[in-house]
PDB file of C-alpha atoms and ligand atoms in Angstrom:
ATOM      1  CA  MET N1394      -5.361 -14.753   9.106  1.00  0.00           C
ATOM      2  CA  SER N1395      -7.703 -16.105   6.406  1.00  0.00           C
ATOM      3  CA  GLU N1396      -6.645 -17.004   2.884  1.00  0.00           C
ATOM      4  CA  LEU N1397      -6.147 -14.455   0.127  1.00  0.00           C
ATOM      5  CA  HIS N1398      -8.974 -14.719  -2.415  1.00  0.00           C
ATOM      6  CA  ALA N1399      -9.527 -12.634  -5.542  1.00  0.00           C
ATOM      7  CA  LEU N1400     -12.286 -11.699  -7.943  1.00  0.00           C
ATOM      8  CA  PHE N1401     -11.731 -11.392 -11.667  1.00  0.00           C
ATOM      9  CA  GLY N1402     -14.466  -9.518 -13.531  1.00  0.00           C
ATOM     10  CA  GLY N1403     -15.029  -9.447 -17.270  1.00  0.00           C
ATOM     11  CA  THR N1404     -17.420  -9.938 -20.134  1.00  0.00           C
ATOM     12  CA  PHE N1405     -15.770 -13.237 -21.077  1.00  0.00           C
ATOM     13  CA  ASP N1406     -17.237 -13.207 -24.617  1.00  0.00           C
ATOM     14  CA  PRO N1407     -15.504 -15.697 -24.740  1.00  0.00           C
ATOM     15  CA  VAL N1408     -13.095 -16.561 -21.886  1.00  0.00           C
ATOM     16  CA  HIS N1409      -9.595 -17.210 -23.312  1.00  0.00           C
ATOM     17  CA  PHE N1410      -5.956 -17.995 -22.411  1.00  0.00           C
ATOM     18  CA  GLY N1411      -5.270 -14.251 -22.032  1.00  0.00           C
ATOM     19  CA  HIS N1412      -7.586 -14.391 -19.011  1.00  0.00           C
ATOM     20  CA  LEU N1413      -6.506 -17.761 -17.607  1.00  0.00           C
ATOM     21  CA  ARG N1414      -2.705 -17.909 -18.001  1.00  0.00           C
ATOM     22  CA  PRO N1415      -1.737 -14.562 -16.450  1.00  0.00           C
ATOM     23  CA  VAL N1416      -4.095 -15.184 -13.528  1.00  0.00           C
ATOM     24  CA  GLU N1417      -2.676 -18.673 -12.934  1.00  0.00           C
ATOM     25  CA  ALA N1418       0.840 -17.175 -12.891  1.00  0.00           C
ATOM     26  CA  LEU N1419      -0.320 -14.390 -10.556  1.00  0.00           C
ATOM     27  CA  ALA N1420      -1.870 -16.948  -8.188  1.00  0.00           C
ATOM     28  CA  GLN N1421       1.435 -18.848  -7.998  1.00  0.00           C
ATOM     29  CA  GLN N1422       3.422 -15.670  -7.511  1.00  0.00           C
ATOM     30  CA  ILE N1423       1.438 -14.234  -4.599  1.00  0.00           C
ATOM     31  CA  GLY N1424      -0.222 -17.357  -3.157  1.00  0.00           C
ATOM     32  CA  LEU N1425      -3.831 -16.801  -4.170  1.00  0.00           C
ATOM     33  CA  ALA N1426      -5.977 -19.598  -2.739  1.00  0.00           C
ATOM     34  CA  ARG N1427      -9.035 -18.981  -4.926  1.00  0.00           C
ATOM     35  CA  VAL N1428     -10.094 -16.874  -7.894  1.00  0.00           C
ATOM     36  CA  LEU N1429     -13.772 -16.118  -8.419  1.00  0.00           C
ATOM     37  CA  LEU N1430     -14.600 -15.319 -12.028  1.00  0.00           C
ATOM     38  CA  LEU N1431     -17.254 -12.627 -12.106  1.00  0.00           C
ATOM     39  CA  PRO N1432     -19.030 -12.427 -15.474  1.00  0.00           C
ATOM     40  CA  ASN N1433     -20.708  -9.047 -15.853  1.00  0.00           C
ATOM     41  CA  ASN N1434     -24.160  -8.034 -16.902  1.00  0.00           C
ATOM     42  CA  VAL N1435     -23.753  -5.669 -19.868  1.00  0.00           C
ATOM     43  CA  PRO N1436     -25.922  -2.525 -19.687  1.00  0.00           C
ATOM     44  CA  PRO N1437     -28.614  -2.319 -22.393  1.00  0.00           C
ATOM     45  CA  HIS N1438     -27.166   0.932 -23.802  1.00  0.00           C
ATOM     46  CA  ARG N1439     -23.713  -0.648 -24.342  1.00  0.00           C
ATOM     47  CA  PRO N1440     -22.801  -2.941 -27.274  1.00  0.00           C
ATOM     48  CA  GLN N1441     -24.163  -6.340 -26.304  1.00  0.00           C
ATOM     49  CA  PRO N1442     -21.922  -9.426 -26.096  1.00  0.00           C
ATOM     50  CA  GLU N1443     -22.421 -11.810 -29.006  1.00  0.00           C
ATOM     51  CA  ALA N1444     -22.963 -14.701 -26.587  1.00  0.00           C
ATOM     52  CA  SER N1445     -25.890 -14.627 -24.150  1.00  0.00           C
ATOM     53  CA  SER N1446     -25.335 -14.507 -20.386  1.00  0.00           C
ATOM     54  CA  THR N1447     -26.093 -18.213 -20.176  1.00  0.00           C
ATOM     55  CA  GLN N1448     -23.604 -19.003 -22.931  1.00  0.00           C
ATOM     56  CA  ARG N1449     -20.872 -16.840 -21.381  1.00  0.00           C
ATOM     57  CA  LEU N1450     -21.435 -18.627 -18.065  1.00  0.00           C
ATOM     58  CA  GLU N1451     -21.383 -22.039 -19.746  1.00  0.00           C
ATOM     59  CA  MET N1452     -18.074 -21.200 -21.458  1.00  0.00           C
ATOM     60  CA  LEU N1453     -16.587 -20.256 -18.073  1.00  0.00           C
ATOM     61  CA  ARG N1454     -17.786 -23.584 -16.649  1.00  0.00           C
ATOM     62  CA  CYS N1455     -16.054 -25.428 -19.511  1.00  0.00           C
ATOM     63  CA  ALA N1456     -12.849 -23.423 -18.992  1.00  0.00           C
ATOM     64  CA  ILE N1457     -12.504 -24.138 -15.271  1.00  0.00           C
ATOM     65  CA  ARG N1458     -13.463 -27.822 -15.311  1.00  0.00           C
ATOM     66  CA  ASP N1459      -9.831 -28.906 -14.796  1.00  0.00           C
ATOM     67  CA  ARG N1460      -8.621 -25.704 -13.116  1.00  0.00           C
ATOM     68  CA  PRO N1461      -9.278 -26.010  -9.367  1.00  0.00           C
ATOM     69  CA  LEU N1462      -7.993 -22.500  -8.637  1.00  0.00           C
ATOM     70  CA  PHE N1463     -11.133 -21.022 -10.184  1.00  0.00           C
ATOM     71  CA  ASP N1464     -14.783 -20.787  -9.243  1.00  0.00           C
ATOM     72  CA  ILE N1465     -17.573 -18.633 -10.680  1.00  0.00           C
ATOM     73  CA  ASP N1466     -19.602 -15.972  -8.911  1.00  0.00           C
ATOM     74  CA  THR N1467     -22.841 -15.380 -10.811  1.00  0.00           C
ATOM     75  CA  ARG N1468     -24.242 -12.526  -8.720  1.00  0.00           C
ATOM     76  CA  GLU N1469     -23.861  -9.852 -11.414  1.00  0.00           C
ATOM     77  CA  LEU N1470     -25.441 -12.072 -14.067  1.00  0.00           C
ATOM     78  CA  ARG N1471     -28.396 -12.911 -11.840  1.00  0.00           C
ATOM     79  CA  ARG N1472     -29.326  -9.248 -11.390  1.00  0.00           C
ATOM     80  CA  GLU N1473     -31.753  -7.522 -13.726  1.00  0.00           C
ATOM     81  CA  THR N1474     -29.538  -4.460 -13.907  1.00  0.00           C
ATOM     82  CA  PRO N1475     -25.792  -4.025 -14.393  1.00  0.00           C
ATOM     83  CA  SER N1476     -23.761  -3.499 -11.255  1.00  0.00           C
ATOM     84  CA  TRP N1477     -20.787  -1.298 -10.508  1.00  0.00           C
ATOM     85  CA  THR N1478     -17.669  -3.199  -9.468  1.00  0.00           C
ATOM     86  CA  VAL N1479     -17.443  -1.127  -6.297  1.00  0.00           C
ATOM     87  CA  ALA N1480     -20.980  -2.157  -5.275  1.00  0.00           C
ATOM     88  CA  THR N1481     -20.217  -5.842  -5.872  1.00  0.00           C
ATOM     89  CA  LEU N1482     -17.073  -5.507  -3.785  1.00  0.00           C
ATOM     90  CA  GLU N1483     -19.042  -3.837  -0.973  1.00  0.00           C
ATOM     91  CA  GLU N1484     -21.427  -6.784  -0.992  1.00  0.00           C
ATOM     92  CA  LEU N1485     -18.588  -9.290  -0.920  1.00  0.00           C
ATOM     93  CA  ARG N1486     -16.787  -7.410   1.824  1.00  0.00           C
ATOM     94  CA  ALA N1487     -19.975  -7.459   3.933  1.00  0.00           C
ATOM     95  CA  GLU N1488     -20.228 -11.239   3.432  1.00  0.00           C
ATOM     96  CA  ARG N1489     -16.566 -12.003   4.139  1.00  0.00           C
ATOM     97  CA  GLY N1490     -16.071  -9.570   7.023  1.00  0.00           C
ATOM     98  CA  PRO N1491     -13.527  -6.762   7.385  1.00  0.00           C
ATOM     99  CA  GLN N1492     -10.444  -8.946   7.942  1.00  0.00           C
ATOM    100  CA  GLN N1493     -10.290 -11.312   4.970  1.00  0.00           C
ATOM    101  CA  PRO N1494      -7.673 -10.241   2.431  1.00  0.00           C
ATOM    102  CA  LEU N1495      -9.437  -9.732  -0.907  1.00  0.00           C
ATOM    103  CA  GLY N1496      -8.020  -8.903  -4.320  1.00  0.00           C
ATOM    104  CA  PHE N1497      -9.603  -7.666  -7.517  1.00  0.00           C
ATOM    105  CA  ILE N1498      -7.698  -8.740 -10.641  1.00  0.00           C
ATOM    106  CA  ILE N1499      -7.445  -6.500 -13.684  1.00  0.00           C
ATOM    107  CA  GLY N1500      -5.289  -6.347 -16.811  1.00  0.00           C
ATOM    108  CA  GLN N1501      -2.977  -3.401 -17.508  1.00  0.00           C
ATOM    109  CA  ASP N1502      -5.541  -1.949 -19.959  1.00  0.00           C
ATOM    110  CA  SER N1503      -8.121  -1.764 -17.164  1.00  0.00           C
ATOM    111  CA  LEU N1504      -5.608  -0.153 -14.797  1.00  0.00           C
ATOM    112  CA  LEU N1505      -4.977   2.596 -17.359  1.00  0.00           C
ATOM    113  CA  SER N1506      -8.695   3.395 -17.579  1.00  0.00           C
ATOM    114  CA  LEU N1507      -9.420   3.000 -13.864  1.00  0.00           C
ATOM    115  CA  SER N1508     -10.080   6.711 -13.275  1.00  0.00           C
ATOM    116  CA  GLY N1509     -13.209   6.289 -15.428  1.00  0.00           C
ATOM    117  CA  TRP N1510     -14.685   3.660 -13.097  1.00  0.00           C
ATOM    118  CA  HIS N1511     -17.577   4.562 -10.816  1.00  0.00           C
ATOM    119  CA  ARG N1512     -16.192   5.551  -7.358  1.00  0.00           C
ATOM    120  CA  TRP N1513     -12.737   4.253  -8.286  1.00  0.00           C
ATOM    121  CA  GLN N1514     -11.231   5.997  -5.237  1.00  0.00           C
ATOM    122  CA  ASP N1515     -13.225   3.650  -2.987  1.00  0.00           C
ATOM    123  CA  LEU N1516     -11.898   0.434  -4.525  1.00  0.00           C
ATOM    124  CA  LEU N1517      -8.787   0.232  -2.356  1.00  0.00           C
ATOM    125  CA  SER N1518     -10.800   0.523   0.849  1.00  0.00           C
ATOM    126  CA  LEU N1519     -12.469  -2.754  -0.167  1.00  0.00           C
ATOM    127  CA  CYS N1520      -9.726  -4.797  -1.855  1.00  0.00           C
ATOM    128  CA  HIS N1521      -6.196  -4.941  -3.185  1.00  0.00           C
ATOM    129  CA  LEU N1522      -5.817  -4.361  -6.916  1.00  0.00           C
ATOM    130  CA  LEU N1523      -3.837  -7.136  -8.583  1.00  0.00           C
ATOM    131  CA  VAL N1524      -2.662  -6.089 -12.035  1.00  0.00           C
ATOM    132  CA  CYS N1525      -1.645  -8.525 -14.791  1.00  0.00           C
ATOM    133  CA  LYS N1526       0.539  -7.416 -17.679  1.00  0.00           C
ATOM    134  CA  ARG N1527      -1.095  -7.113 -21.071  1.00  0.00           C
ATOM    135  CA  PRO N1528       0.908  -6.545 -24.278  1.00  0.00           C
ATOM    136  CA  GLY N1529       0.304  -3.313 -26.146  1.00  0.00           C
ATOM    137  CA  TYR N1530      -0.536  -1.138 -23.147  1.00  0.00           C
ATOM    138  CA  ALA N1531       1.639   1.569 -21.588  1.00  0.00           C
ATOM    139  CA  ALA N1532       3.396   0.830 -18.304  1.00  0.00           C
ATOM    140  CA  GLU N1533       2.890   4.420 -17.109  1.00  0.00           C
ATOM    141  CA  MET N1534      -0.418   5.961 -16.083  1.00  0.00           C
ATOM    142  CA  ALA N1535      -1.745   8.688 -18.396  1.00  0.00           C
ATOM    143  CA  SER N1536      -1.619  11.529 -15.856  1.00  0.00           C
ATOM    144  CA  PRO N1537       0.912  12.458 -13.151  1.00  0.00           C
ATOM    145  CA  GLU N1538      -1.921  12.426 -10.581  1.00  0.00           C
ATOM    146  CA  MET N1539      -2.867   8.822 -11.385  1.00  0.00           C
ATOM    147  CA  GLN N1540       0.803   7.786 -11.434  1.00  0.00           C
ATOM    148  CA  HIS N1541       1.244   9.366  -8.005  1.00  0.00           C
ATOM    149  CA  TRP N1542      -1.833   7.536  -6.699  1.00  0.00           C
ATOM    150  CA  LEU N1543      -0.468   4.254  -8.087  1.00  0.00           C
ATOM    151  CA  ASP N1544       3.025   4.733  -6.636  1.00  0.00           C
ATOM    152  CA  ALA N1545       1.591   5.624  -3.234  1.00  0.00           C
ATOM    153  CA  HIS N1546      -0.217   2.287  -2.958  1.00  0.00           C
ATOM    154  CA  LEU N1547       2.265  -0.163  -4.458  1.00  0.00           C
ATOM    155  CA  ALA N1548       3.006  -3.275  -2.403  1.00  0.00           C
ATOM    156  CA  ASP N1549       6.687  -4.214  -2.083  1.00  0.00           C
ATOM    157  CA  ALA N1550       6.213  -7.908  -1.373  1.00  0.00           C
ATOM    158  CA  PRO N1551       3.400 -10.470  -1.759  1.00  0.00           C
ATOM    159  CA  GLN N1552       3.289 -11.084   2.023  1.00  0.00           C
ATOM    160  CA  GLN N1553       1.807  -7.618   2.475  1.00  0.00           C
ATOM    161  CA  LEU N1554      -1.232  -8.692   0.455  1.00  0.00           C
ATOM    162  CA  HIS N1555      -1.881 -11.423   3.047  1.00  0.00           C
ATOM    163  CA  GLN N1556      -1.180  -9.253   6.070  1.00  0.00           C
ATOM    164  CA  GLN N1557      -3.766  -6.554   5.376  1.00  0.00           C
ATOM    165  CA  PRO N1558      -7.296  -7.003   4.005  1.00  0.00           C
ATOM    166  CA  ALA N1559      -7.201  -4.251   1.331  1.00  0.00           C
ATOM    167  CA  GLY N1560      -5.486  -1.074   0.216  1.00  0.00           C
ATOM    168  CA  LEU N1561      -2.512  -2.195  -1.906  1.00  0.00           C
ATOM    169  CA  ILE N1562      -1.701  -2.473  -5.597  1.00  0.00           C
ATOM    170  CA  TRP N1563       0.397  -5.361  -6.897  1.00  0.00           C
ATOM    171  CA  LEU N1564       1.913  -5.070 -10.369  1.00  0.00           C
ATOM    172  CA  ALA N1565       2.411  -8.733 -11.164  1.00  0.00           C
ATOM    173  CA  ASP N1566       5.158 -10.085 -13.365  1.00  0.00           C
ATOM    174  CA  THR N1567       2.828 -12.242 -15.452  1.00  0.00           C
ATOM    175  CA  PRO N1568       3.415 -13.681 -18.935  1.00  0.00           C
ATOM    176  CA  LEU N1569       2.449 -11.437 -21.841  1.00  0.00           C
ATOM    177  CA  VAL N1570      -0.424 -13.122 -23.656  1.00  0.00           C
ATOM    178  CA  ALA N1571      -1.479 -11.299 -26.821  1.00  0.00           C
ATOM    179  CA  ILE N1572      -5.072 -12.528 -27.021  1.00  0.00           C
ATOM    180  CA  SER N1573      -8.361 -10.627 -26.872  1.00  0.00           C
ATOM    181  CA  ALA N1574     -11.945 -11.808 -27.073  1.00  0.00           C
ATOM    182  CA  THR N1575     -12.415  -9.354 -29.957  1.00  0.00           C
ATOM    183  CA  GLU N1576      -9.694 -11.139 -31.952  1.00  0.00           C
ATOM    184  CA  ILE N1577     -11.313 -14.514 -31.259  1.00  0.00           C
ATOM    185  CA  ARG N1578     -14.741 -13.318 -32.419  1.00  0.00           C
ATOM    186  CA  GLN N1579     -13.187 -11.834 -35.557  1.00  0.00           C
ATOM    187  CA  ARG N1580     -11.231 -15.008 -36.344  1.00  0.00           C
ATOM    188  CA  ARG N1581     -14.406 -17.072 -35.952  1.00  0.00           C
ATOM    189  CA  HIS N1582     -16.299 -14.694 -38.263  1.00  0.00           C
ATOM    190  CA  GLN N1583     -13.569 -15.250 -40.848  1.00  0.00           C
ATOM    191  CA  GLY N1584     -13.628 -19.028 -40.377  1.00  0.00           C
ATOM    192  CA  LEU N1585     -10.104 -19.099 -38.905  1.00  0.00           C
ATOM    193  CA  SER N1586      -8.946 -21.572 -36.238  1.00  0.00           C
ATOM    194  CA  CYS N1587      -8.817 -20.439 -32.600  1.00  0.00           C
ATOM    195  CA  ALA N1588      -7.274 -23.658 -31.296  1.00  0.00           C
ATOM    196  CA  HIS N1589      -4.275 -21.915 -29.697  1.00  0.00           C
ATOM    197  CA  LEU N1590      -6.303 -19.123 -28.107  1.00  0.00           C
ATOM    198  CA  LEU N1591      -8.705 -20.810 -25.687  1.00  0.00           C
ATOM    199  CA  PRO N1592      -9.260 -24.155 -23.921  1.00  0.00           C
ATOM    200  CA  PRO N1593     -10.456 -27.061 -26.105  1.00  0.00           C
ATOM    201  CA  ALA N1594     -13.589 -27.550 -23.970  1.00  0.00           C
ATOM    202  CA  VAL N1595     -14.594 -23.923 -24.640  1.00  0.00           C
ATOM    203  CA  ILE N1596     -13.992 -24.362 -28.379  1.00  0.00           C
ATOM    204  CA  ASP N1597     -16.184 -27.486 -28.363  1.00  0.00           C
ATOM    205  CA  TYR N1598     -18.956 -25.528 -26.644  1.00  0.00           C
ATOM    206  CA  ILE N1599     -18.633 -22.638 -29.132  1.00  0.00           C
ATOM    207  CA  ASP N1600     -18.843 -25.102 -32.042  1.00  0.00           C
ATOM    208  CA  GLN N1601     -21.858 -26.909 -30.612  1.00  0.00           C
ATOM    209  CA  ALA N1602     -23.692 -23.667 -29.842  1.00  0.00           C
ATOM    210  CA  GLY N1603     -22.798 -22.211 -33.262  1.00  0.00           C
ATOM    211  CA  LEU N1604     -21.378 -19.082 -31.645  1.00  0.00           C
ATOM    212  CA  TYR N1605     -19.472 -16.230 -33.333  1.00  0.00           C
ATOM    213  CA  LEU N1606     -20.315 -17.379 -36.845  1.00  0.00           C
ATOM    214  CA  LYS N1607     -21.916 -14.312 -38.375  1.00  0.00           C
TER     215      LYS N1607
HETATM  216  P1  LIG K  26     -12.872  -7.721 -25.584  1.00  0.00           P
HETATM  217  O1  LIG K  26     -11.823  -7.977 -26.629  1.00  0.00           O
HETATM  218  O2  LIG K  26     -14.252  -8.252 -25.943  1.00  0.00           O
HETATM  219  O3  LIG K  26     -12.906  -6.281 -25.102  1.00  0.00           O
HETATM  220  P2  LIG K  26     -11.154  -8.866 -23.517  1.00  0.00           P
HETATM  221  O4  LIG K  26     -10.419  -9.965 -24.202  1.00  0.00           O
HETATM  222  O5  LIG K  26     -10.433  -7.583 -23.254  1.00  0.00           O
HETATM  223  O6  LIG K  26     -12.524  -8.599 -24.282  1.00  0.00           O
HETATM  224  P3  LIG K  26     -12.652  -8.855 -21.031  1.00  0.00           P
HETATM  225  O7  LIG K  26     -13.639  -9.907 -20.665  1.00  0.00           O
HETATM  226  O8  LIG K  26     -13.203  -7.538 -21.420  1.00  0.00           O
HETATM  227  O9  LIG K  26     -11.704  -9.473 -22.158  1.00  0.00           O
HETATM  228  O10 LIG K  26     -11.552  -8.650 -19.894  1.00  0.00           O
HETATM  229  C1  LIG K  26     -11.730  -8.912 -18.548  1.00  0.00           C
HETATM  230  C2  LIG K  26     -10.450  -8.607 -17.798  1.00  0.00           C
HETATM  231  O11 LIG K  26      -9.390  -9.409 -18.341  1.00  0.00           O
HETATM  232  C3  LIG K  26      -9.959  -7.154 -17.905  1.00  0.00           C
HETATM  233  O12 LIG K  26      -9.461  -6.762 -16.630  1.00  0.00           O
HETATM  234  C4  LIG K  26      -8.821  -7.226 -18.902  1.00  0.00           C
HETATM  235  O13 LIG K  26      -7.859  -6.238 -18.625  1.00  0.00           O
HETATM  236  C5  LIG K  26      -8.262  -8.630 -18.652  1.00  0.00           C
HETATM  237  N1  LIG K  26      -7.652  -9.217 -19.848  1.00  0.00           N
HETATM  238  C6  LIG K  26      -8.277  -9.608 -20.974  1.00  0.00           C
HETATM  239  N2  LIG K  26      -7.406 -10.115 -21.865  1.00  0.00           N
HETATM  240  C7  LIG K  26      -6.188 -10.065 -21.282  1.00  0.00           C
HETATM  241  C8  LIG K  26      -4.854 -10.435 -21.700  1.00  0.00           C
HETATM  242  N3  LIG K  26      -4.631 -10.948 -22.909  1.00  0.00           N
HETATM  243  N4  LIG K  26      -3.830 -10.234 -20.830  1.00  0.00           N
HETATM  244  C9  LIG K  26      -4.054  -9.705 -19.592  1.00  0.00           C
HETATM  245  N5  LIG K  26      -5.287  -9.320 -19.142  1.00  0.00           N
HETATM  246  C10 LIG K  26      -6.338  -9.487 -19.977  1.00  0.00           C
END
């Protein structure tokens, strides 16, 4: 059986400890061999990130320099158009073959809004969903139907995530990290320190590039 790998998608404007620490704990807990950070291409009709695609990618590179668990997958950034998560997962599944166990990592906030994702019902045919805790978000799904769907797919033990390629949901017992990229951008706008919120190498890059100052 091949190793369990996972993707972790986001805007990463900027990447912060709320992304990195829960995922590092998750990796330890379930034995993830590799996490591919997947920065997304933001659709033109949606509010644009303050940092450019190149800058968001560069910040990820700074963040993972001394974190061997992580790598970066730039496929969504390289495309002209935004991609649905399900389409990216289909591509990855085709590359890796049907047997490799694959996870897609999300925070609790993303789990709660999952029913709004394009073809969300197809996600579990392609990967496991690995859910990190996030403070301030309900533990229960908003509707009984979604709660039923969640309960029906819960994994009981991490070994199951290695034994089958997709189809399970793991609610990880990860540390609660009360950080958001929005808070970081706001603190920067106000001239406040962000030293405790993201890796020093990312802060250095933000300072050099003059990001989030307006
Ligand atoms: P913003 O504040 O700009 O909306 P964000 O901090 O929520 O950004 P994203 O890049 O949108 O970060 O998030 C990518 C993924 O990381 C999502 O699945 C989200 O649930 C998860 N995530 C972000 N912050 C945390 C956190 N503090 N704890 C757990 N998961 C998080």
